[in-house]
């Protein structure tokens, strides 16, 4: 998604002189296309994320559209109060780009995992929150939202190879995208882990279990109408996210179920414990936290076996 | 004393606060008049942060009395201002009132329910370019504003008023490094060096001395001024090259609670409101000042 993001931003910046790209000294071998084409609109602020967001606030006050780039934790958590008091309180069009949602930075260890960014951003009513599932959706999401008024947080994956089959770049703010239809179970997925969910669904299909899969990339505004429609049609629902259990997609769906008096059993597949100090690849960590395709399929089977009254 | 011709001025120094460099002459603002508003409104609302507002009263009077070019609060090419020490907002509201931007009626809503005038400034109020109140954020806002001004080929400048204790925040130094690296000559920081913070004197909490040398070593153009001498502040600001070179900082030596004898340099007046007799004495003292 990182490559798709920078290619799209560079293309948009050709026609929109307001676009600036700021980085907290990250994005080596990724941001060069923009930096080389628009050196006067590219600023490496150094390892100083608070100042990056503060400076972006000043740029945006003057009518510019600054994008602030870093790894998820450094982009969202380190400067969180600056994001709150700057772009959000002023409703300035600053864009925060967090790369590597979930455990994508596997071997780099816990400091590099993005596990609570959606929770803290979703707590703020005044920021649009977009978490695309693959590079095709990243392109559309960026094109459709980059010049919205007010701030935006984009949670991106760094992988540009994985494509979620059937997504084909679909994105609409405040909507979700249903890319598989099946009547036994509904799976709702956020971010690049949607690929694992799609793979799990393919495996379940071989056993005669038919699942629906909807991608939730617009977290704020939430796709409330779509969620209510989908959740009303299923007794069993699973949410899948590479994020802590509280505050992310599982919480959004729980809130919707409660607020609209819906009747479904929900399994929240997410990361449920603080990293224990043992690192490994993303795939190793997915397996460990029950988020690999195989373990998601197993949880789906468990949910289908539950007797619901 | 800076020669007014060297400083690029077209009028003698004693009249400096009467010109904005634009088409409309800005009347000077009296520091004592501004202080009286601070005392009146603090008493009426029963709130503190009085000492901090009095500390910056002359700096604010100077900036809004002619130094900054702000024809109207919504002019896109106005100089930008960040009150990074947001807790001195009452001094800012007093200046806005004296500029005619807020009415006496609205001034009297200070700290009332539904008022645009809180203890810390909100950008909903015309004239407030940036919300502040969380220390350590304003200089970053100001450097962004300065960078944007330069990018947009505007002659506008970006002014940031910081407190000395605010320099405890690491983020201030992130912004200091950035401004120097990018040679933001159109950025003017003014540091209110009153030597006090909420719990005590800065020398006892986190020693910041030598402040001027610290900024200088980070690559800034440093000027030390008497923060209560309007003429000196005006002369220095008007002498700055805001097109080329390093960003500028005025290390303004000030007295916390300046102008009210029993408040001067007293920690208590960071938070305390005034009782009736203190109010009477404060107003009596200020009425005797020009």
Coordinates of C-alpha atoms in Angstrom, one line a residue:
Chain A
X1 CA 0.0 0.0 0.0
X2 CA 2.9 2.3 0.7
X3 CA 4.0 2.3 -3.0
X4 CA 0.5 2.8 -4.2
X5 CA 0.1 5.7 -1.7
X6 CA 3.2 7.5 -2.8
X7 CA 2.5 7.0 -6.5
X8 CA -1.0 8.3 -6.1
X9 CA 0.0 11.2 -4.0
X10 CA 2.7 12.2 -6.5
X11 CA 0.1 12.1 -9.3
X12 CA -2.3 14.2 -7.3
X13 CA 0.4 16.7 -6.4
X14 CA 1.0 17.4 -10.1
X15 CA -2.4 19.1 -10.3
X16 CA -2.7 20.3 -6.7
X17 CA -0.1 22.7 -5.5
X18 CA -1.4 22.5 -2.0
X19 CA -0.1 19.0 -1.4
X20 CA 3.0 18.8 0.9
X21 CA 4.7 15.7 2.1
X22 CA 6.4 15.7 5.5
X23 CA 8.2 12.7 7.0
X24 CA 9.7 11.9 10.3
X25 CA 12.8 10.6 8.6
X26 CA 11.1 7.4 7.5
X27 CA 10.1 6.2 4.0
X28 CA 13.6 5.6 2.6
X29 CA 13.3 3.9 -0.8
X30 CA 9.6 4.7 -0.7
X31 CA 9.0 8.5 -0.7
X32 CA 11.7 9.3 -3.4
X33 CA 9.2 9.7 -6.3
X34 CA 7.5 12.6 -4.5
X35 CA 10.7 14.0 -3.0
X36 CA 12.4 14.1 -6.4
X37 CA 9.5 15.6 -8.3
X38 CA 8.5 18.2 -5.7
X39 CA 11.5 19.0 -3.6
X40 CA 10.0 22.3 -2.6
X41 CA 7.0 20.5 -1.2
X42 CA 8.8 17.7 0.6
X43 CA 10.1 18.2 4.1
X44 CA 12.0 15.6 6.1
X45 CA 11.5 17.1 9.5
X46 CA 13.9 14.7 11.1
X47 CA 13.1 12.4 14.0
X48 CA 10.5 14.8 15.4
X49 CA 6.9 13.7 15.0
X50 CA 5.4 16.2 17.4
X51 CA 7.0 19.0 15.4
X52 CA 6.0 17.4 12.2
X53 CA 2.3 17.6 13.1
X54 CA 2.7 21.1 14.7
X55 CA 4.4 22.4 11.6
X56 CA 1.7 20.8 9.4
X57 CA -0.9 22.6 11.5
X58 CA 0.8 25.9 10.6
X59 CA 1.0 24.9 6.9
X60 CA -2.7 23.9 6.8
X61 CA -3.8 27.2 8.4
X62 CA -2.4 28.8 5.2
X63 CA -4.5 26.6 2.9
X64 CA -2.0 23.9 2.2
X65 CA -2.7 20.1 2.5
X66 CA 0.2 18.5 4.4
X67 CA 0.6 14.7 4.6
X68 CA 2.6 13.6 7.7
X69 CA 4.3 10.2 7.1
X70 CA 5.7 7.7 9.6
X71 CA 5.3 4.2 11.0
X72 CA 1.9 3.8 12.7
X73 CA 3.0 4.2 16.3
X74 CA 5.3 7.2 15.6
X75 CA 2.7 8.8 13.3
X76 CA -0.3 8.4 15.6
X77 CA 0.8 7.9 19.3
X78 CA 3.9 10.0 19.7
X79 CA 2.3 13.3 18.4
X80 CA -1.3 12.4 19.5
X81 CA -1.8 15.5 21.6
X82 CA -0.5 17.6 18.7
X83 CA -3.0 15.9 16.4
X84 CA -5.8 16.6 18.9
X85 CA -4.9 20.3 19.6
X86 CA -3.7 21.1 16.1
X87 CA -5.6 19.6 13.1
X88 CA -8.6 18.2 15.0
X89 CA -9.4 21.3 17.1
X90 CA -8.8 23.6 14.2
X91 CA -10.4 21.3 11.6
X92 CA -7.4 21.8 9.3
X93 CA -6.8 19.4 6.4
X94 CA -3.7 17.7 7.8
X95 CA -3.3 14.1 6.8
X96 CA -1.6 11.6 9.1
X97 CA -0.2 8.6 7.3
X98 CA 0.6 5.6 9.5
X99 CA 2.4 2.8 7.8
X100 CA 2.5 -0.8 9.0
X101 CA -0.7 -1.3 10.9
X102 CA -0.8 -4.3 13.2
X103 CA 2.3 -6.5 13.3
X104 CA 3.6 -5.8 9.8
X105 CA 7.0 -4.8 11.3
X106 CA 7.2 -8.2 12.8
X107 CA 10.9 -8.8 13.5
X108 CA 11.3 -5.1 14.5
X109 CA 9.5 -5.8 17.7
X110 CA 6.8 -4.4 19.8
X111 CA 7.8 -0.7 19.6
X112 CA 7.0 -0.9 15.8
X113 CA 3.6 -2.6 16.1
X114 CA 0.5 -0.5 15.4
X115 CA -2.0 -2.0 17.8
X116 CA -4.1 0.8 19.2
X117 CA -4.0 3.6 16.6
X118 CA -7.6 3.0 15.4
X119 CA -8.8 3.1 19.0
X120 CA -7.3 6.4 19.8
X121 CA -8.2 8.0 16.5
X122 CA -11.7 6.6 16.6
X123 CA -12.1 8.3 20.0
X124 CA -11.9 11.7 18.2
X125 CA -15.1 12.6 16.4
X126 CA -13.3 15.3 14.4
X127 CA -11.0 13.1 12.3
X128 CA -11.8 11.0 9.2
X129 CA -10.3 7.5 9.6
X130 CA -9.5 5.3 6.6
X131 CA -7.8 1.9 6.8
X132 CA -7.6 0.3 3.3
X133 CA -7.3 -3.4 2.9
X134 CA -4.9 -3.5 -0.1
X135 CA -3.1 -1.3 -2.6
X136 CA -6.0 -1.1 -5.0
X137 CA -8.2 0.3 -2.3
X138 CA -5.5 2.6 -1.1
X139 CA -5.5 4.3 -4.5
X140 CA -9.2 4.9 -4.6
X141 CA -9.4 5.9 -1.0
X142 CA -6.7 8.5 -1.4
X143 CA -8.2 9.9 -4.6
X144 CA -11.7 10.2 -3.1
X145 CA -10.7 11.7 0.2
X146 CA -7.4 13.6 0.0
X147 CA -8.9 17.0 -0.3
X148 CA -11.8 16.6 2.2
X149 CA -12.1 19.4 4.7
X150 CA -10.7 18.5 8.2
X151 CA -8.0 16.1 9.2
X152 CA -7.7 12.4 8.0
X153 CA -5.8 9.5 9.5
X154 CA -4.8 6.9 6.9
X155 CA -3.7 3.5 8.3
X156 CA -1.7 1.8 5.6
X157 CA 0.0 -1.5 5.2
X158 CA 3.5 -1.4 3.8
X159 CA 3.0 -4.5 1.6
X160 CA 2.2 -3.7 -2.1
X161 CA 2.0 -7.2 -3.4
X162 CA -0.9 -8.6 -1.6
X163 CA -4.3 -8.1 -3.3
X164 CA -7.6 -8.9 -1.6
X165 CA -9.4 -10.9 -4.3
X166 CA -12.6 -9.2 -5.4
X167 CA -11.9 -5.9 -3.8
X168 CA -10.8 -4.3 -7.1
X169 CA -10.2 -0.9 -5.6
X170 CA -13.7 -0.4 -4.3
X171 CA -14.0 2.3 -1.7
X172 CA -16.6 4.7 -0.5
X173 CA -16.5 6.9 2.6
X174 CA -19.1 5.8 5.1
X175 CA -19.7 2.5 3.3
X176 CA -18.3 -1.0 3.5
X177 CA -17.6 -3.3 0.6
X178 CA -19.1 -6.8 0.5
X179 CA -16.8 -8.9 -1.6
X180 CA -18.1 -12.4 -0.8
X181 CA -21.6 -13.6 -0.3
X182 CA -22.6 -16.5 1.9
X183 CA -25.4 -17.2 4.3
X184 CA -23.7 -19.1 7.2
X185 CA -21.5 -16.4 8.7
X186 CA -20.5 -12.8 8.3
X187 CA -16.9 -11.8 8.5
X188 CA -16.0 -8.1 8.8
X189 CA -12.4 -7.2 8.2
X190 CA -10.2 -4.1 8.6
X191 CA -6.9 -3.5 6.9
X192 CA -4.5 -5.9 5.1
X193 CA -5.5 -8.8 7.3
X194 CA -8.6 -9.0 5.1
X195 CA -6.4 -11.2 2.9
X196 CA -6.2 -13.8 5.7
X197 CA -10.0 -13.6 6.2
X198 CA -10.5 -14.1 2.5
X199 CA -8.2 -17.1 2.5
X200 CA -10.0 -18.5 5.5
X201 CA -13.3 -18.2 3.7
X202 CA -12.0 -20.1 0.7
X203 CA -10.9 -22.9 3.0
X204 CA -14.3 -23.0 4.8
X205 CA -16.1 -23.1 1.4
X206 CA -14.4 -26.4 0.7
X207 CA -16.1 -27.7 3.8
X208 CA -19.4 -26.5 2.6
X209 CA -19.5 -23.4 4.8
X210 CA -20.4 -20.2 3.0
X211 CA -19.4 -16.9 4.5
X212 CA -19.9 -13.3 3.6
X213 CA -16.9 -11.0 3.7
X214 CA -17.3 -7.2 4.1
X215 CA -14.3 -4.9 4.2
X216 CA -14.5 -2.0 6.6
X217 CA -12.0 0.6 5.4
X218 CA -14.0 3.7 6.5
X219 CA -14.0 3.7 10.3
X220 CA -14.9 7.3 10.7
X221 CA -17.4 8.0 9.3
X222 CA -18.5 4.5 10.3
X223 CA -20.5 2.6 7.6
X224 CA -23.4 2.4 10.0
X225 CA -26.2 1.8 7.5
X226 CA -24.3 -0.9 5.8
X227 CA -23.4 -2.5 9.1
X228 CA -26.9 -2.5 10.3
X229 CA -28.1 -4.0 7.1
X230 CA -25.5 -6.8 7.1
X231 CA -25.6 -7.5 10.9
X232 CA -29.4 -7.8 10.7
X233 CA -29.1 -10.7 8.3
X234 CA -26.7 -12.9 10.3
X235 CA -26.8 -14.7 13.6
X236 CA -23.1 -15.3 13.7
X237 CA -20.5 -12.6 13.0
X238 CA -16.7 -12.4 13.2
X239 CA -14.6 -9.3 13.2
X240 CA -11.0 -9.6 12.0
X241 CA -8.3 -6.9 12.7
X242 CA -4.6 -6.7 13.4
X243 CA -5.3 -4.3 16.3
X244 CA -6.0 -4.7 20.0
X245 CA -9.4 -6.1 20.8
X246 CA -10.7 -2.9 22.3
X247 CA -11.4 0.3 20.4
X248 CA -11.1 -1.0 16.8
X249 CA -13.4 -2.7 14.4
X250 CA -14.7 -5.2 16.9
X251 CA -15.7 -2.4 19.2
X252 CA -17.4 -0.5 16.4
X253 CA -19.4 -3.5 15.5
X254 CA -20.3 -4.2 19.1
X255 CA -21.5 -0.7 19.5
X256 CA -23.6 -1.0 16.4
X257 CA -25.1 -4.3 17.5
X258 CA -26.1 -2.8 20.9
X259 CA -27.3 0.6 19.6
X260 CA -29.5 -0.9 16.9
X261 CA -30.8 -3.7 19.1
X262 CA -29.5 -6.4 16.8
X263 CA -29.4 -10.1 17.6
X264 CA -26.1 -11.7 16.7
X265 CA -23.3 -13.5 18.4
X266 CA -20.0 -11.8 17.8
X267 CA -16.5 -13.2 17.9
X268 CA -13.8 -10.5 17.9
X269 CA -10.6 -11.8 16.3
X270 CA -7.9 -9.4 17.4
X271 CA -4.7 -9.1 19.4
X272 CA -5.7 -9.6 23.0
X273 CA -2.5 -9.3 25.0
X274 CA 0.6 -7.0 25.3
X275 CA 3.5 -8.3 23.1
X276 CA 5.5 -10.7 25.2
X277 CA 9.0 -9.9 23.9
X278 CA 9.2 -12.8 21.4
X279 CA 9.4 -11.4 17.9
X280 CA 9.0 -13.0 14.6
X281 CA 7.5 -12.6 11.1
X282 CA 4.0 -11.1 10.6
X283 CA 2.8 -14.6 9.7
X284 CA 4.3 -16.1 12.9
X285 CA 2.6 -13.3 14.9
X286 CA -0.8 -13.8 13.1
X287 CA -0.6 -17.5 13.9
X288 CA 0.3 -16.8 17.5
X289 CA -2.6 -14.3 18.0
X290 CA -5.1 -16.4 16.2
X291 CA -5.2 -14.2 13.2
X292 CA -3.8 -16.6 10.5
X293 CA -6.2 -17.8 7.8
X294 CA -6.1 -21.3 9.4
X295 CA -6.8 -20.1 12.9
X296 CA -9.5 -17.7 11.7
X297 CA -11.2 -20.6 9.9
X298 CA -11.0 -22.6 13.2
X299 CA -12.7 -19.8 15.1
X300 CA -15.4 -19.6 12.4
X301 CA -16.1 -23.3 12.8
X302 CA -16.2 -22.9 16.6
X303 CA -18.7 -20.1 16.3
X304 CA -20.9 -22.1 13.9
X305 CA -20.9 -24.9 16.4
X306 CA -22.2 -22.7 19.2
X307 CA -25.8 -23.3 20.0
X308 CA -27.6 -20.0 20.0
X309 CA -31.0 -19.5 21.6
Chain B
X1 CA 19.6 52.4 21.0
X2 CA 19.0 51.3 17.4
X3 CA 19.1 54.1 14.9
X4 CA 15.8 54.3 13.2
X5 CA 17.3 54.7 9.8
X6 CA 19.5 51.7 10.3
X7 CA 16.4 49.9 11.4
X8 CA 14.7 50.6 8.1
X9 CA 12.1 52.9 9.7
X10 CA 10.5 55.9 8.1
X11 CA 9.5 57.5 11.3
X12 CA 11.4 58.3 14.5
X13 CA 11.4 55.7 17.2
X14 CA 9.1 57.5 19.6
X15 CA 6.4 57.2 17.0
X16 CA 7.2 53.7 15.9
X17 CA 4.0 52.1 17.3
X18 CA 1.9 54.4 15.2
X19 CA 2.8 52.8 11.9
X20 CA 1.9 49.3 10.6
X21 CA 3.9 49.7 7.4
X22 CA 0.5 49.4 5.6
X23 CA -2.0 52.0 4.6
X24 CA -3.7 52.4 7.9
X25 CA -1.9 53.7 10.9
X26 CA -2.2 51.6 14.0
X27 CA -2.6 53.5 17.2
X28 CA -0.2 52.5 20.0
X29 CA -1.6 50.4 22.8
X30 CA -0.8 51.4 26.4
X31 CA 0.6 48.7 28.5
X32 CA -1.0 50.2 31.6
X33 CA -4.4 50.3 29.9
X34 CA -4.0 46.7 28.9
X35 CA -3.1 45.8 32.5
X36 CA -6.1 47.5 33.9
X37 CA -8.3 45.4 31.6
X38 CA -6.5 42.3 32.8
X39 CA -7.1 43.2 36.5
X40 CA -10.7 44.2 35.9
X41 CA -11.6 41.1 34.0
X42 CA -9.7 38.7 36.4
X43 CA -11.6 40.2 39.3
X44 CA -14.9 40.1 37.6
X45 CA -14.5 36.5 36.5
X46 CA -12.7 35.4 39.7
X47 CA -9.8 33.7 37.9
X48 CA -6.0 33.6 38.1
X49 CA -3.1 33.6 35.7
X50 CA -2.9 37.3 36.4
X51 CA 0.9 37.4 36.9
X52 CA 1.5 35.8 33.5
X53 CA -0.7 38.2 31.7
X54 CA 1.0 41.2 33.4
X55 CA 4.4 39.7 32.5
X56 CA 3.6 39.8 28.7
X57 CA 1.3 42.9 28.8
X58 CA 4.0 45.2 27.3
X59 CA 5.0 42.7 24.7
X60 CA 1.4 42.2 23.6
X61 CA 0.8 46.0 23.6
X62 CA 3.8 46.4 21.4
X63 CA 2.9 43.7 18.9
X64 CA -0.8 44.7 18.6
X65 CA 0.1 48.4 18.8
X66 CA 1.9 48.5 15.5
X67 CA 4.6 45.9 15.2
X68 CA 2.5 43.2 13.6
X69 CA 0.8 43.9 10.3
X70 CA -2.8 42.9 10.8
X71 CA -5.2 45.1 8.8
X72 CA -8.1 42.8 9.8
X73 CA -8.1 39.5 11.6
X74 CA -9.1 37.6 8.5
X75 CA -6.6 39.2 6.1
X76 CA -4.9 36.2 4.5
X77 CA -1.6 38.1 4.3
X78 CA -1.7 39.3 7.9
X79 CA 1.2 38.5 10.2
X80 CA 0.4 35.3 12.1
X81 CA 0.6 35.2 15.9
X82 CA 0.8 32.3 18.3
X83 CA 0.4 32.9 22.0
X84 CA 2.2 29.7 22.9
X85 CA 1.9 30.5 26.6
X86 CA -1.9 30.3 26.1
X87 CA -2.6 31.0 29.8
X88 CA -1.9 34.7 29.2
X89 CA -4.8 34.9 26.9
X90 CA -6.5 37.7 28.9
X91 CA -3.7 40.0 27.8
X92 CA -4.5 39.1 24.2
X93 CA -8.2 39.7 24.6
X94 CA -7.4 43.1 26.2
X95 CA -5.4 43.9 23.1
X96 CA -8.2 42.7 20.8
X97 CA -10.6 45.0 22.6
X98 CA -8.2 47.9 22.3
X99 CA -7.9 47.2 18.6
X100 CA -11.7 47.2 18.3
X101 CA -12.0 43.6 17.4
X102 CA -14.0 42.6 20.4
X103 CA -16.7 44.7 22.1
X104 CA -16.7 45.7 25.8
X105 CA -19.8 43.6 26.0
X106 CA -18.0 40.5 24.7
X107 CA -15.0 41.3 26.9
X108 CA -17.3 41.1 29.8
X109 CA -18.1 37.5 28.9
X110 CA -14.6 36.4 29.8
X111 CA -14.8 33.0 31.5
X112 CA -18.6 33.0 31.3
X113 CA -20.7 30.1 30.0
X114 CA -20.8 30.0 26.2
X115 CA -18.1 32.7 25.9
X116 CA -15.5 32.7 23.1
X117 CA -13.1 34.1 25.7
X118 CA -11.7 31.3 27.9
X119 CA -8.6 31.1 30.0
X120 CA -6.8 29.8 27.0
X121 CA -7.4 31.2 23.5
X122 CA -9.7 29.3 21.0
X123 CA -9.4 30.0 17.3
X124 CA -13.2 30.4 17.0
X125 CA -12.4 34.0 18.2
X126 CA -11.4 36.2 15.2
X127 CA -7.8 37.2 15.7
X128 CA -6.7 33.9 17.3
X129 CA -4.8 32.1 14.6
X130 CA -4.1 29.0 16.7
X131 CA -5.6 27.4 19.8
X132 CA -3.1 27.1 22.6
X133 CA -3.0 26.1 26.2
X134 CA -0.9 22.9 26.0
X135 CA 2.6 24.2 26.4
X136 CA 5.2 23.3 23.9
X137 CA 3.0 23.3 20.8
X138 CA 2.9 26.9 19.7
X139 CA 6.4 27.2 18.2
X140 CA 5.7 24.3 15.9
X141 CA 2.5 26.0 14.7
X142 CA 4.5 29.1 14.1
X143 CA 7.2 27.5 12.1
X144 CA 4.5 25.9 9.9
X145 CA 3.0 29.3 9.4
X146 CA 6.4 30.8 8.6
X147 CA 7.2 28.0 6.1
X148 CA 3.9 28.5 4.4
X149 CA 4.4 32.3 4.2
X150 CA 7.7 31.8 2.5
X151 CA 6.3 29.1 0.1
X152 CA 3.5 31.4 -0.8
X153 CA 5.9 34.3 -1.5
X154 CA 4.2 36.4 1.1
X155 CA 6.0 39.1 3.1
X156 CA 4.0 38.1 6.2
X157 CA 5.8 37.1 9.3
X158 CA 5.1 34.6 12.0
X159 CA 5.3 35.7 15.7
X160 CA 5.3 33.3 18.6
X161 CA 5.3 34.3 22.2
X162 CA 6.6 31.6 24.5
X163 CA 7.2 31.3 28.2
X164 CA 10.5 30.4 29.6
X165 CA 9.2 27.5 31.6
X166 CA 7.6 26.2 28.4
X167 CA 11.1 25.4 27.2
X168 CA 11.0 22.5 29.6
X169 CA 9.0 20.8 26.8
X170 CA 11.3 18.8 24.5
X171 CA 9.0 19.6 21.5
X172 CA 10.1 23.3 21.7
X173 CA 13.6 22.2 20.9
X174 CA 12.4 20.1 18.0
X175 CA 10.9 23.3 16.6
X176 CA 13.9 25.4 17.4
X177 CA 16.2 23.0 15.4
X178 CA 13.8 22.9 12.5
X179 CA 13.5 26.7 12.2
X180 CA 17.2 27.2 12.3
X181 CA 17.8 24.4 9.7
X182 CA 15.3 25.9 7.3
X183 CA 16.5 29.5 7.9
X184 CA 13.0 30.7 8.7
X185 CA 13.9 34.4 8.7
X186 CA 10.3 35.4 8.7
X187 CA 9.8 33.7 12.1
X188 CA 10.1 35.9 15.2
X189 CA 9.9 34.2 18.6
X190 CA 9.6 36.3 21.8
X191 CA 10.6 34.6 25.0
X192 CA 9.0 35.9 28.1
X193 CA 11.9 35.4 30.5
X194 CA 10.2 36.1 33.9
X195 CA 12.1 33.3 35.7
X196 CA 8.9 31.8 37.2
X197 CA 6.7 28.8 36.7
X198 CA 3.7 27.3 38.5
X199 CA 5.6 25.7 41.4
X200 CA 8.5 28.0 41.8
X201 CA 11.4 29.8 40.1
X202 CA 12.8 28.3 36.9
X203 CA 16.3 28.3 38.4
X204 CA 15.0 25.9 41.1
X205 CA 12.7 23.7 38.9
X206 CA 14.6 23.2 35.7
X207 CA 17.5 25.6 35.3
X208 CA 17.2 27.2 31.8
X209 CA 20.2 29.5 32.0
X210 CA 21.9 30.7 29.9
X211 CA 18.7 31.1 27.8
X212 CA 20.2 33.4 25.1
X213 CA 23.2 31.2 24.5
X214 CA 21.1 28.1 24.3
X215 CA 19.0 29.6 21.4
X216 CA 22.2 31.0 19.8
X217 CA 23.9 27.7 19.9
X218 CA 20.9 26.2 18.0
X219 CA 21.5 28.7 15.2
X220 CA 19.0 31.5 16.0
X221 CA 19.6 35.3 15.7
X222 CA 19.3 36.3 19.3
X223 CA 18.4 39.7 20.8
X224 CA 18.2 40.4 24.5
X225 CA 15.6 43.1 25.3
X226 CA 13.8 44.6 28.3
X227 CA 10.4 43.1 27.9
X228 CA 8.7 46.1 29.4
X229 CA 10.4 48.7 27.1
X230 CA 8.0 49.1 24.1
X231 CA 10.4 51.4 22.3
X232 CA 13.2 48.9 22.5
X233 CA 11.1 45.9 21.5
X234 CA 9.8 47.9 18.5
X235 CA 13.2 49.0 17.4
X236 CA 14.6 45.5 17.6
X237 CA 11.8 43.9 15.7
X238 CA 11.8 46.5 13.0
X239 CA 15.5 46.1 12.5
X240 CA 15.2 42.3 11.8
X241 CA 15.9 41.0 8.4
X242 CA 12.8 38.8 7.9
X243 CA 13.6 37.8 4.4
X244 CA 17.0 36.1 4.7
X245 CA 19.0 34.4 7.3
X246 CA 18.3 32.8 10.6
X247 CA 15.0 32.9 12.6
X248 CA 14.9 35.5 15.3
X249 CA 14.3 35.4 19.0
X250 CA 13.9 38.2 21.5
X251 CA 14.9 37.1 24.9
X252 CA 12.6 39.5 26.8
X253 CA 13.6 40.0 30.4
X254 CA 10.3 40.6 32.2
X255 CA 8.9 40.8 35.7
X256 CA 6.1 38.4 36.6
X257 CA 3.1 40.4 37.8
X258 CA 4.7 43.6 36.4
X259 CA 2.9 46.8 37.3
X260 CA 1.2 45.6 40.6
X261 CA 3.7 45.9 43.4
X262 CA 2.4 43.0 45.5
X263 CA 2.3 40.6 42.6
X264 CA 5.7 41.3 41.2
X265 CA 7.9 38.1 41.2
X266 CA 5.5 36.3 43.6
X267 CA 4.7 32.7 42.7
X268 CA 1.3 32.9 44.3
X269 CA -0.1 35.0 41.4
X270 CA 0.3 32.3 38.8
X271 CA -3.0 30.9 40.0
X272 CA -4.6 33.1 42.6
X273 CA -7.6 35.3 41.9
X274 CA -7.9 38.8 43.5
X275 CA -9.9 39.6 46.6
X276 CA -11.6 43.0 47.0
X277 CA -8.8 44.9 48.8
X278 CA -6.1 43.5 46.5
X279 CA -8.2 44.5 43.5
X280 CA -8.5 48.1 44.8
X281 CA -4.8 48.4 45.5
X282 CA -3.9 46.9 42.1
X283 CA -6.2 49.3 40.2
X284 CA -5.0 52.2 42.3
X285 CA -1.4 51.5 41.3
X286 CA -2.2 51.0 37.7
X287 CA -4.3 54.1 37.5
X288 CA -1.1 56.0 38.4
X289 CA 0.7 54.6 35.4
X290 CA 0.7 55.9 31.9

